[in-house]
Amino acid sequence: MAVDIVMPQMGESIFEGTITKWLKKPGDKVERDEPLFEISTDKVDAEIPSPSAGVLKEIKVAEGKTVPIQTVVGVIDGAGEASAAKPAQPAASPKSEAQPARAAQAPPARAAAPQAPTNGKGAPAAPQAAPQAPPQAQPQARTQSAATSGSVGATGAPATGGVPTTGARDGGGRIHSSPLVRRMAKEHGIDLSGVTGTGAGGRISKQDIEALIAGGGQQRGVTEDQTDQSGEVEEEVEEAFNASPAPTPTRQAPQMPPPPRQAPAQVPSQGGAPAAGQHGGQVHAAFESAVPREKIYFGDYEVQPMSVMRQRIGEHMVASKRVSAHVYSVDEIDMTKVANLRAKSKDEFEKRNGTKLTFMPFFVKAAVAGLRAYPTLNSSLDGTNIVMHKEINIGIAVALDWGLLVPVVKHADEKNILGIQRTMNDLAERARSKKLKPEEVQESTFSITNPGVFGGLFGLPVISQPNVGILGLGAIEKRPVVINDSIAIRSMCYVTLSYDHRVVDGAIAHQFLHKVKETLENWTEPLL
């Protein structure tokens, strides 16, 4: 029995994942839950286990390819028929987009399409595995398919092979594309009705939009005041490159689009309302430059492509700044009592429990006390609805050599210091070894980040969506302070709260910080 291997959902608001490495080859035997391939998203780099025992029959998505969640990336033959194994086909990744759910959306006539479709001129269409036409040939291909789109729509049997289909419309006029593609198109002002789809059935894929963006956005929706500007931008970029000396092959700048002249339009949701904060909508933020690209490449330099995780972190951080009305509050906490208690108990704590005691569990417990007292900060915003979470799940930022992850301590309000410390140590260790499970980076209701571990006095962190608040911890260091008109040396720590002013007012934010401060300065919970 054939078992599909799908791209799992690795976190809230994550729509896609990139396969970084296949750990098995077609024909290899696999056991259930044995690591099968590695994926990368902004939330987690993880090894994905095999859903079944058998033989890896087919790899449908090659390494380095990015596909939406729930896409079938491979097939396992549960019967163990090694002879049926197929080699990996890098060009077969577009086929993976033809999921059963998508096929069900097509009209009945599409399912009855002949096996050898034509391109509208009587000639057979190119096979599915044919490589995508180069960018220079795309405008012509779009013109040809646009000329035949009327007849295709009338017959209800468009070509489903390798020949691109302009607009990728079905019989009802709906464009075949994913929500991610529609968000990207809206972000860059691209009219999907004129875009050539290279996916199965003419579906417009993420790669099609990226190709247009990299090519300068030939299919952008053009308004009257943009018509002349687009030509000017192309001329300016061409002149800038012709005037600059040719770089050496090893220093050649990558082909990047020029910075847009206008700020990206607000990304609406499918219902037409702004997607910012509505019904899980997420802005697929573009990487924009504040200066013309020719002013970036100068002197001695090398180009290092951003990793998939780095790109996704950038996208989500820009999206969060655009969506949430960030406001920041700062307070100072006397950590002397907690520092003395930890110093006195940490050796016995480790000996008795087998785990080291850090300061973070104290801050988690204090944050829980603050969230109980002021639950508005333990919420999310869905359009004009505030979702008040009854559970308290604390996301803890973990710095990695290759990026940043935010694993979640679930039900933190039900754990004592030992339970929180063990959970945090386990999550951090598996984050660094790429062993986190998808559900362990989901469903946070509040977040904590600790720039103080690197010596920072304090930071102003960006809110991790869909939370409305994040607590930033500064370094704990001894400083002279005034106590009862006397100068004393105390262990002091700055804490900051970044909060979404759409939901949280300054009064609530400062009362929350005061509760955190009060809990830590008057600590009473025993450690042993």
Short mmCIF file of C-alpha atoms in Angstrom, two decimals:
data_model
loop_
_atom_site.label_atom_id
_atom_site.label_comp_id
_atom_site.label_asym_id
_atom_site.label_seq_id
_atom_site.Cartn_x
_atom_site.Cartn_y
_atom_site.Cartn_z
CA MET A 1 0.00 0.00 0.00
CA ALA A 2 1.38 3.40 -1.01
CA VAL A 3 1.68 5.97 1.77
CA ASP A 4 2.03 9.67 0.93
CA ILE A 5 4.71 11.73 2.65
CA VAL A 6 3.45 15.29 3.17
CA MET A 7 5.07 18.57 4.12
CA PRO A 8 3.99 19.12 7.75
CA GLN A 9 2.85 22.41 9.22
CA MET A 10 5.70 23.63 11.41
CA GLY A 11 4.04 26.49 13.23
CA GLU A 12 1.31 29.08 13.37
CA SER A 13 0.94 31.11 10.18
CA ILE A 14 3.49 28.94 8.36
CA PHE A 15 2.30 28.15 4.84
CA GLU A 16 5.32 26.41 3.33
CA GLY A 17 8.55 24.58 4.02
CA THR A 18 11.83 23.95 2.22
CA ILE A 19 13.32 20.48 1.92
CA THR A 20 16.99 20.94 2.74
CA LYS A 21 18.07 17.29 2.66
CA TRP A 22 16.69 13.85 1.93
CA LEU A 23 18.15 11.31 4.37
CA LYS A 24 17.02 8.36 2.25
CA LYS A 25 17.19 7.55 -1.45
CA PRO A 26 14.50 5.91 -3.59
CA GLY A 27 14.71 2.21 -2.98
CA ASP A 28 15.96 2.51 0.59
CA LYS A 29 14.09 0.73 3.35
CA VAL A 30 12.70 2.94 6.10
CA GLU A 31 11.19 2.22 9.48
CA ARG A 32 8.24 4.03 10.97
CA ASP A 33 9.37 7.25 12.75
CA GLU A 34 12.87 6.94 11.27
CA PRO A 35 14.23 10.37 10.14
CA LEU A 36 13.37 10.69 6.45
CA PHE A 37 14.18 14.27 5.38
CA GLU A 38 15.13 17.66 6.82
CA ILE A 39 13.10 20.82 6.34
CA SER A 40 13.64 24.48 7.12
CA THR A 41 11.15 27.20 8.02
CA ASP A 42 11.39 30.39 10.05
CA LYS A 43 10.08 28.52 13.08
CA VAL A 44 12.10 25.33 13.06
CA ASP A 45 14.75 23.30 11.28
CA ALA A 46 13.66 19.74 11.83
CA GLU A 47 14.08 16.15 10.82
CA ILE A 48 10.75 14.73 9.65
CA PRO A 49 10.11 11.08 10.57
CA SER A 50 8.73 8.50 8.20
CA PRO A 51 4.95 8.07 8.55
CA SER A 52 5.18 4.37 7.76
CA ALA A 53 7.57 1.44 7.41
CA GLY A 54 8.39 0.24 3.91
CA VAL A 55 10.49 1.31 0.96
CA LEU A 56 10.91 4.90 -0.25
CA LYS A 57 9.29 4.52 -3.64
CA GLU A 58 9.44 8.04 -5.02
CA ILE A 59 10.77 11.49 -4.19
CA LYS A 60 8.42 14.09 -5.67
CA VAL A 61 10.08 17.25 -4.32
CA ALA A 62 13.84 17.58 -4.65
CA GLU A 63 16.22 19.18 -2.17
CA GLY A 64 16.13 22.96 -2.10
CA LYS A 65 12.51 23.16 -3.24
CA THR A 66 9.92 25.13 -1.26
CA VAL A 67 6.36 23.80 -1.28
CA PRO A 68 3.13 24.60 0.61
CA ILE A 69 2.21 22.62 3.69
CA GLN A 70 0.35 19.34 3.11
CA THR A 71 2.03 18.96 -0.30
CA VAL A 72 2.93 15.36 -1.12
CA VAL A 73 6.73 15.30 -1.25
CA GLY A 74 7.27 11.58 -1.62
CA VAL A 75 5.72 8.12 -1.53
CA ILE A 76 6.51 5.10 0.63
CA ASP A 77 5.62 1.62 -0.61
CA GLY A 78 4.27 -0.06 2.49
CA ALA A 79 4.52 -3.45 0.78
CA GLY A 80 8.29 -3.03 0.43
CA GLU A 81 8.48 -3.31 -3.35
CA ALA A 82 11.97 -1.98 -3.88
CA SER A 83 11.76 -2.64 -7.61
CA ALA A 84 9.18 0.12 -7.95
CA ALA A 85 11.56 2.76 -6.63
CA LYS A 86 12.02 5.80 -8.81
CA PRO A 87 14.93 8.26 -8.94
CA ALA A 88 14.47 11.83 -7.78
CA GLN A 89 13.30 14.16 -10.53
CA PRO A 90 14.13 17.78 -9.77
CA ALA A 91 11.77 18.94 -12.50
CA ALA A 92 8.91 16.98 -11.01
CA SER A 93 8.32 19.39 -8.17
CA PRO A 94 5.54 21.27 -10.02
CA LYS A 95 3.59 17.99 -10.09
CA SER A 96 3.59 17.92 -6.33
CA GLU A 97 1.28 20.90 -6.37
CA ALA A 98 -1.48 18.82 -7.93
CA GLN A 99 -2.89 17.60 -4.64
CA PRO A 100 -6.18 15.67 -4.46
CA ALA A 101 -7.88 18.60 -2.76
CA ARG A 102 -6.90 20.90 -5.60
CA ALA A 103 -7.99 18.41 -8.21
CA ALA A 104 -11.41 18.33 -6.61
CA GLN A 105 -11.78 22.04 -7.28
CA ALA A 106 -11.47 21.67 -11.02
CA PRO A 107 -14.62 21.31 -13.17
CA PRO A 108 -15.58 17.80 -14.33
CA ALA A 109 -14.51 18.61 -17.89
CA ARG A 110 -10.94 19.15 -16.70
CA ALA A 111 -10.73 15.61 -15.34
CA ALA A 112 -11.75 14.32 -18.75
CA ALA A 113 -9.02 16.23 -20.56
CA PRO A 114 -7.09 14.08 -23.09
CA GLN A 115 -3.70 12.71 -22.16
CA ALA A 116 -2.04 14.58 -25.04
CA PRO A 117 -3.28 18.17 -24.68
CA THR A 118 -2.66 20.73 -27.33
CA ASN A 119 -1.43 24.28 -27.10
CA GLY A 120 -4.43 25.75 -28.87
CA LYS A 121 -2.83 25.61 -32.34
CA GLY A 122 -3.18 21.89 -33.00
CA ALA A 123 0.34 21.05 -31.93
CA PRO A 124 0.93 18.70 -29.02
CA ALA A 125 1.83 20.38 -25.75
CA ALA A 126 5.27 19.98 -24.27
CA PRO A 127 5.68 17.17 -21.69
CA GLN A 128 5.26 18.00 -18.01
CA ALA A 129 8.97 17.57 -17.25
CA ALA A 130 10.02 20.16 -19.83
CA PRO A 131 12.07 22.93 -18.23
CA GLN A 132 10.52 26.31 -17.72
CA ALA A 133 11.10 28.76 -20.54
CA PRO A 134 13.75 31.40 -19.87
CA PRO A 135 12.51 34.79 -18.66
CA GLN A 136 13.13 36.33 -22.11
CA ALA A 137 10.69 33.91 -23.68
CA GLN A 138 7.94 34.29 -21.11
CA PRO A 139 6.25 37.45 -22.46
CA GLN A 140 5.80 35.78 -25.86
CA ALA A 141 4.43 32.62 -24.28
CA ARG A 142 1.97 34.67 -22.28
CA THR A 143 0.79 36.47 -25.42
CA GLN A 144 0.21 33.21 -27.25
CA SER A 145 -1.68 31.57 -24.40
CA ALA A 146 -3.73 34.71 -23.82
CA ALA A 147 -4.83 34.58 -27.46
CA THR A 148 -6.16 31.06 -26.96
CA SER A 149 -7.58 31.51 -23.47
CA GLY A 150 -11.06 32.26 -24.83
CA SER A 151 -11.33 29.00 -26.71
CA VAL A 152 -9.86 27.06 -23.81
CA GLY A 153 -12.39 28.48 -21.40
CA ALA A 154 -15.22 27.67 -23.81
CA THR A 155 -14.27 24.03 -24.20
CA GLY A 156 -13.50 23.52 -20.53
CA ALA A 157 -10.49 21.35 -21.42
CA PRO A 158 -7.32 23.45 -21.08
CA ALA A 159 -3.90 21.96 -21.57
CA THR A 160 -2.52 20.43 -18.40
CA GLY A 161 0.94 19.58 -19.63
CA GLY A 162 4.08 21.67 -19.63
CA VAL A 163 2.62 24.49 -21.75
CA PRO A 164 1.92 27.43 -19.42
CA THR A 165 -1.63 28.69 -19.20
CA THR A 166 -2.12 32.43 -18.86
CA GLY A 167 -4.12 33.36 -15.79
CA ALA A 168 -4.62 29.70 -14.85
CA ARG A 169 -8.39 30.25 -14.87
CA ASP A 170 -10.95 27.48 -14.62
CA GLY A 171 -14.33 27.43 -16.28
CA GLY A 172 -15.74 29.74 -13.60
CA GLY A 173 -13.09 32.41 -14.16
CA ARG A 174 -11.24 31.72 -10.87
CA ILE A 175 -7.45 31.92 -11.00
CA HIS A 176 -5.72 28.79 -9.74
CA SER A 177 -3.26 29.96 -7.10
CA SER A 178 -2.58 29.53 -3.40
CA PRO A 179 -3.24 32.19 -0.73
CA LEU A 180 0.52 32.67 -0.45
CA VAL A 181 0.79 33.41 -4.18
CA ARG A 182 -2.08 35.89 -4.01
CA ARG A 183 -0.47 37.69 -1.08
CA MET A 184 2.87 37.91 -2.90
CA ALA A 185 1.17 39.20 -6.04
CA LYS A 186 -0.72 41.87 -4.12
CA GLU A 187 2.43 42.87 -2.26
CA HIS A 188 4.29 43.51 -5.52
CA GLY A 189 1.36 44.86 -7.54
CA ILE A 190 1.24 41.87 -9.90
CA ASP A 191 -1.95 41.14 -11.86
CA LEU A 192 -2.45 37.37 -11.62
CA SER A 193 -4.81 37.35 -14.62
CA GLY A 194 -1.83 37.96 -16.87
CA VAL A 195 0.65 35.64 -15.19
CA THR A 196 1.75 32.42 -16.85
CA GLY A 197 1.25 29.42 -14.58
CA THR A 198 3.83 26.67 -14.91
CA GLY A 199 2.32 24.37 -12.30
CA ALA A 200 0.03 21.44 -12.90
CA GLY A 201 -3.04 22.51 -14.86
CA GLY A 202 -1.56 25.95 -15.39
CA ARG A 203 -1.58 26.67 -11.66
CA ILE A 204 0.40 29.79 -10.67
CA SER A 205 3.14 28.76 -8.26
CA LYS A 206 5.32 30.70 -5.84
CA GLN A 207 8.22 30.18 -8.23
CA ASP A 208 6.30 31.93 -11.03
CA ILE A 209 5.80 35.03 -8.87
CA GLU A 210 9.43 34.99 -7.72
CA ALA A 211 10.56 34.78 -11.34
CA LEU A 212 8.47 37.84 -12.20
CA ILE A 213 9.82 39.76 -9.23
CA ALA A 214 13.39 38.83 -10.11
CA GLY A 215 12.75 39.89 -13.69
CA GLY A 216 11.52 43.32 -12.69
CA GLY A 217 7.81 42.48 -12.46
CA GLN A 218 6.87 42.34 -16.17
CA GLN A 219 3.31 41.34 -15.27
CA ARG A 220 2.67 43.99 -12.62
CA GLY A 221 -0.71 45.65 -12.60
CA VAL A 222 0.03 49.05 -14.18
CA THR A 223 -1.87 52.22 -13.31
CA GLU A 224 -1.85 55.41 -15.32
CA ASP A 225 0.79 57.11 -13.17
CA GLN A 226 2.98 54.00 -13.20
CA THR A 227 3.09 53.48 -16.96
CA ASP A 228 5.88 55.94 -17.63
CA GLN A 229 7.69 55.25 -14.37
CA SER A 230 8.30 51.57 -15.15
CA GLY A 231 10.16 52.48 -18.31
CA GLU A 232 12.20 55.09 -16.46
CA VAL A 233 13.24 52.58 -13.81
CA GLU A 234 14.42 50.09 -16.41
CA GLU A 235 16.39 52.80 -18.25
CA GLU A 236 17.99 54.05 -15.03
CA VAL A 237 19.06 50.58 -13.97
CA GLU A 238 20.39 49.78 -17.44
CA GLU A 239 22.41 53.02 -17.53
CA ALA A 240 23.77 52.38 -14.04
CA PHE A 241 25.01 48.94 -15.02
CA ASN A 242 26.45 50.07 -18.35
CA ALA A 243 28.37 52.86 -16.61
CA SER A 244 29.84 50.61 -13.91
CA PRO A 245 32.98 48.52 -14.55
CA ALA A 246 32.41 44.84 -15.17
CA PRO A 247 33.12 42.86 -12.00
CA THR A 248 35.26 39.76 -11.95
CA PRO A 249 33.42 36.43 -12.24
CA THR A 250 33.93 35.65 -8.54
CA ARG A 251 32.62 39.06 -7.49
CA GLN A 252 29.73 39.37 -9.91
CA ALA A 253 26.64 40.80 -8.22
CA PRO A 254 23.52 38.60 -8.29
CA GLN A 255 20.64 39.54 -10.55
CA MET A 256 18.38 41.43 -8.18
CA PRO A 257 15.41 43.65 -8.96
CA PRO A 258 15.83 47.41 -8.47
CA PRO A 259 14.22 48.86 -5.36
CA PRO A 260 10.57 49.77 -5.95
CA ARG A 261 9.77 53.46 -6.30
CA GLN A 262 6.58 53.16 -4.34
CA ALA A 263 5.96 51.58 -0.97
CA PRO A 264 4.36 48.14 -1.19
CA ALA A 265 0.60 48.21 -1.11
CA GLN A 266 -1.20 46.92 1.91
CA VAL A 267 -1.92 43.25 1.50
CA PRO A 268 -5.65 42.50 1.66
CA SER A 269 -7.13 39.21 2.68
CA GLN A 270 -9.17 37.10 0.29
CA GLY A 271 -12.32 38.79 1.50
CA GLY A 272 -11.02 42.21 0.50
CA ALA A 273 -10.36 43.54 4.01
CA PRO A 274 -6.80 44.26 5.10
CA ALA A 275 -5.06 41.07 6.06
CA ALA A 276 -3.10 42.68 8.85
CA GLY A 277 -4.26 40.86 11.93
CA GLN A 278 -7.41 39.48 10.34
CA HIS A 279 -8.27 35.79 10.41
CA GLY A 280 -4.67 34.65 10.52
CA GLY A 281 -3.70 36.74 7.49
CA GLN A 282 0.03 37.26 7.13
CA VAL A 283 1.93 39.78 5.05
CA HIS A 284 4.49 38.09 2.83
CA ALA A 285 6.97 40.92 3.28
CA ALA A 286 9.36 41.82 0.47
CA PHE A 287 13.02 42.43 1.08
CA GLU A 288 13.40 46.05 0.11
CA SER A 289 16.45 48.27 -0.12
CA ALA A 290 16.46 51.91 0.97
CA VAL A 291 18.98 52.88 -1.72
CA PRO A 292 19.40 51.95 -5.39
CA ARG A 293 21.08 48.56 -5.73
CA GLU A 294 24.07 50.00 -7.61
CA LYS A 295 24.99 51.84 -4.40
CA ILE A 296 25.17 48.57 -2.46
CA TYR A 297 27.86 46.83 -4.52
CA PHE A 298 31.15 48.69 -4.18
CA GLY A 299 34.72 47.99 -3.13
CA ASP A 300 35.68 44.49 -2.08
CA TYR A 301 32.70 42.29 -1.23
CA GLU A 302 31.22 38.83 -1.49
CA VAL A 303 27.58 37.81 -1.81
CA GLN A 304 26.15 35.31 0.68
CA PRO A 305 22.59 34.11 -0.05
CA MET A 306 20.26 34.24 2.92
CA SER A 307 19.25 30.87 4.32
CA VAL A 308 15.60 29.87 4.15
CA MET A 309 15.24 30.40 7.90
CA ARG A 310 16.85 33.84 7.69
CA GLN A 311 14.47 34.85 4.89
CA ARG A 312 11.42 33.69 6.80
CA ILE A 313 12.55 35.44 9.99
CA GLY A 314 12.98 38.64 8.00
CA GLU A 315 9.56 38.30 6.41
CA HIS A 316 7.81 37.65 9.71
CA MET A 317 9.57 40.45 11.56
CA VAL A 318 8.73 43.01 8.86
CA ALA A 319 5.16 41.69 8.80
CA SER A 320 4.89 42.05 12.58
CA LYS A 321 6.13 45.65 12.49
CA ARG A 322 3.62 46.48 9.76
CA VAL A 323 0.72 44.75 11.49
CA SER A 324 1.15 45.53 15.19
CA ALA A 325 1.31 49.02 16.67
CA HIS A 326 4.51 48.48 18.66
CA VAL A 327 4.94 50.41 21.91
CA TYR A 328 7.70 49.79 24.48
CA SER A 329 7.87 50.14 28.26
CA VAL A 330 10.96 49.69 30.46
CA ASP A 331 11.32 48.90 34.14
CA GLU A 332 14.15 47.95 36.50
CA ILE A 333 14.04 44.99 38.88
CA ASP A 334 16.12 44.29 41.96
CA MET A 335 17.11 40.64 41.46
CA THR A 336 19.24 40.42 44.63
CA LYS A 337 16.90 38.10 46.51
CA VAL A 338 16.50 35.73 43.56
CA ALA A 339 20.24 35.85 42.77
CA ASN A 340 21.16 34.96 46.36
CA LEU A 341 18.60 32.16 46.49
CA ARG A 342 19.85 30.71 43.22
CA ALA A 343 23.49 30.95 44.24
CA LYS A 344 22.74 29.12 47.50
CA SER A 345 20.57 26.39 45.93
CA LYS A 346 21.91 25.74 42.42
CA ASP A 347 24.42 23.02 43.34
CA GLU A 348 21.96 21.04 45.41
CA PHE A 349 19.25 21.66 42.81
CA GLU A 350 21.42 20.17 40.05
CA LYS A 351 22.52 17.25 42.24
CA ARG A 352 18.98 16.40 43.24
CA ASN A 353 17.20 16.98 39.92
CA GLY A 354 19.91 16.39 37.32
CA THR A 355 19.46 19.76 35.63
CA LYS A 356 21.06 23.17 36.01
CA LEU A 357 19.12 26.07 37.50
CA THR A 358 19.11 29.31 35.49
CA PHE A 359 17.36 32.63 36.00
CA MET A 360 14.85 32.08 33.18
CA PRO A 361 12.34 29.94 35.16
CA PHE A 362 12.04 32.78 37.69
CA PHE A 363 11.13 35.21 34.90
CA VAL A 364 8.67 32.71 33.43
CA LYS A 365 6.92 32.33 36.79
CA ALA A 366 6.82 36.12 37.21
CA ALA A 367 5.40 36.54 33.69
CA VAL A 368 2.72 33.95 34.49
CA ALA A 369 1.76 35.96 37.58
CA GLY A 370 1.53 39.10 35.46
CA LEU A 371 -0.55 37.39 32.77
CA ARG A 372 -2.96 36.05 35.37
CA ALA A 373 -3.41 39.52 36.80
CA TYR A 374 -3.66 41.23 33.38
CA PRO A 375 -4.95 38.64 30.88
CA THR A 376 -5.23 41.15 28.04
CA LEU A 377 -1.54 40.49 27.38
CA ASN A 378 -2.33 36.77 27.01
CA SER A 379 -4.45 37.31 23.91
CA SER A 380 -4.39 37.50 20.12
CA LEU A 381 -6.17 39.79 17.68
CA ASP A 382 -8.46 38.39 14.98
CA GLY A 383 -9.76 41.33 12.99
CA THR A 384 -11.97 43.23 15.42
CA ASN A 385 -12.14 40.29 17.86
CA ILE A 386 -9.76 39.89 20.80
CA VAL A 387 -9.12 36.20 21.47
CA MET A 388 -8.53 35.78 25.21
CA HIS A 389 -6.50 32.61 25.74
CA LYS A 390 -7.31 30.58 28.84
CA GLU A 391 -4.03 28.65 28.65
CA ILE A 392 -0.69 30.34 29.34
CA ASN A 393 1.90 29.07 26.87
CA ILE A 394 5.21 30.91 26.99
CA GLY A 395 7.42 31.01 23.90
CA ILE A 396 11.13 31.18 24.79
CA ALA A 397 13.48 32.56 22.12
CA VAL A 398 16.48 30.26 21.54
CA ALA A 399 19.49 31.63 19.67
CA LEU A 400 21.07 29.21 17.18
CA ASP A 401 24.16 29.47 15.03
CA TRP A 402 21.92 29.56 11.95
CA GLY A 403 18.99 31.62 13.20
CA LEU A 404 16.38 31.86 15.94
CA LEU A 405 13.64 29.54 17.17
CA VAL A 406 10.84 30.09 19.68
CA PRO A 407 9.87 26.75 21.26
CA VAL A 408 6.87 26.91 23.57
CA VAL A 409 6.53 25.93 27.22
CA LYS A 410 2.93 24.72 27.21
CA HIS A 411 0.76 25.26 30.29
CA ALA A 412 3.50 27.21 32.04
CA ASP A 413 1.00 28.26 34.71
CA GLU A 414 0.74 24.62 35.83
CA LYS A 415 4.49 24.07 36.30
CA ASN A 416 6.82 24.82 39.19
CA ILE A 417 10.42 26.01 38.85
CA LEU A 418 11.73 22.48 38.30
CA GLY A 419 9.10 21.67 35.68
CA ILE A 420 9.77 24.87 33.75
CA GLN A 421 13.56 24.40 33.90
CA ARG A 422 13.39 20.81 32.65
CA THR A 423 11.01 21.72 29.84
CA MET A 424 13.16 24.65 28.75
CA ASN A 425 16.40 22.64 28.81
CA ASP A 426 14.80 19.87 26.76
CA LEU A 427 13.34 22.24 24.18
CA ALA A 428 16.57 24.23 23.81
CA GLU A 429 18.68 21.10 23.39
CA ARG A 430 16.39 19.63 20.74
CA ALA A 431 16.16 23.00 18.97
CA ARG A 432 19.95 23.03 18.58
CA SER A 433 19.99 19.40 17.38
CA LYS A 434 17.04 19.92 14.97
CA LYS A 435 14.85 17.47 16.86
CA LEU A 436 11.91 19.73 17.68
CA LYS A 437 8.43 18.55 16.78
CA PRO A 438 6.10 20.89 14.88
CA GLU A 439 3.65 21.21 17.76
CA GLU A 440 6.46 22.41 20.04
CA VAL A 441 6.78 25.73 18.20
CA GLN A 442 3.05 26.43 18.01
CA GLU A 443 0.32 27.96 20.15
CA SER A 444 2.34 30.44 22.20
CA THR A 445 0.25 33.08 23.96
CA PHE A 446 3.15 35.26 25.19
CA SER A 447 6.89 35.34 24.51
CA ILE A 448 10.13 36.02 26.37
CA THR A 449 13.53 36.82 24.85
CA ASN A 450 16.80 37.24 26.74
CA PRO A 451 19.35 39.57 25.10
CA GLY A 452 20.94 39.93 28.53
CA VAL A 453 22.58 36.52 28.17
CA PHE A 454 24.89 38.19 25.63
CA GLY A 455 25.59 41.15 27.91
CA GLY A 456 22.95 43.57 26.64
CA LEU A 457 21.47 45.98 29.17
CA PHE A 458 18.08 45.66 27.47
CA GLY A 459 16.48 45.25 24.06
CA LEU A 460 13.28 46.30 22.31
CA PRO A 461 12.12 43.03 20.75
CA VAL A 462 9.64 42.65 17.89
CA ILE A 463 6.36 40.99 18.83
CA SER A 464 6.10 37.36 17.77
CA GLN A 465 2.77 37.00 15.97
CA PRO A 466 0.04 36.25 16.87
CA ASN A 467 0.98 37.37 20.39
CA VAL A 468 0.32 40.93 21.56
CA GLY A 469 3.30 41.14 23.90
CA ILE A 470 6.90 40.01 24.40
CA LEU A 471 9.10 40.46 27.47
CA GLY A 472 12.76 41.34 26.95
CA LEU A 473 15.32 40.59 29.70
CA GLY A 474 18.53 42.53 30.18
CA ALA A 475 21.75 41.44 31.85
CA ILE A 476 21.72 40.97 35.62
CA GLU A 477 24.60 42.96 37.02
CA LYS A 478 25.55 44.62 40.29
CA ARG A 479 25.01 48.37 40.42
CA PRO A 480 24.89 51.01 43.17
CA VAL A 481 21.31 51.99 44.00
CA VAL A 482 19.67 54.17 46.63
CA ILE A 483 17.71 52.27 49.28
CA ASN A 484 16.21 54.19 52.21
CA ASP A 485 18.50 57.15 51.50
CA SER A 486 21.54 54.87 51.54
CA ILE A 487 23.68 53.59 48.68
CA ALA A 488 23.74 49.81 48.35
CA ILE A 489 25.15 47.35 45.83
CA ARG A 490 22.32 45.30 44.33
CA SER A 491 21.88 42.83 41.48
CA MET A 492 19.79 44.84 39.04
CA CYS A 493 18.09 43.95 35.75
CA TYR A 494 16.29 46.03 33.12
CA VAL A 495 13.18 44.46 31.60
CA THR A 496 11.26 45.72 28.58
CA LEU A 497 7.77 44.98 27.35
CA SER A 498 6.90 45.32 23.67
CA TYR A 499 3.14 45.35 23.26
CA ASP A 500 0.53 45.86 20.56
CA HIS A 501 -1.20 49.17 21.27
CA ARG A 502 -4.23 48.05 19.27
CA VAL A 503 -5.04 45.72 22.18
CA VAL A 504 -2.93 46.80 25.16
CA ASP A 505 -2.83 50.31 26.64
CA GLY A 506 0.14 51.77 28.49
CA ALA A 507 -1.61 51.54 31.85
CA ILE A 508 -2.07 47.79 31.51
CA ALA A 509 1.50 47.34 30.24
CA HIS A 510 3.05 49.16 33.20
CA GLN A 511 0.83 47.37 35.71
CA PHE A 512 1.93 44.08 34.17
CA LEU A 513 5.60 45.06 34.50
CA HIS A 514 5.01 46.14 38.10
CA LYS A 515 3.50 42.71 38.86
CA VAL A 516 6.54 40.99 37.32
CA LYS A 517 8.83 43.26 39.36
CA GLU A 518 6.89 42.67 42.59
CA THR A 519 6.94 38.89 42.13
CA LEU A 520 10.70 38.73 41.60
CA GLU A 521 11.67 41.21 44.32
CA ASN A 522 9.49 39.41 46.89
CA TRP A 523 10.14 35.81 45.82
CA THR A 524 8.61 33.22 48.18
CA GLU A 525 8.45 29.92 46.26
CA PRO A 526 10.92 27.31 47.56
CA LEU A 527 13.39 25.71 45.15
CA LEU A 528 14.19 22.46 46.96
#
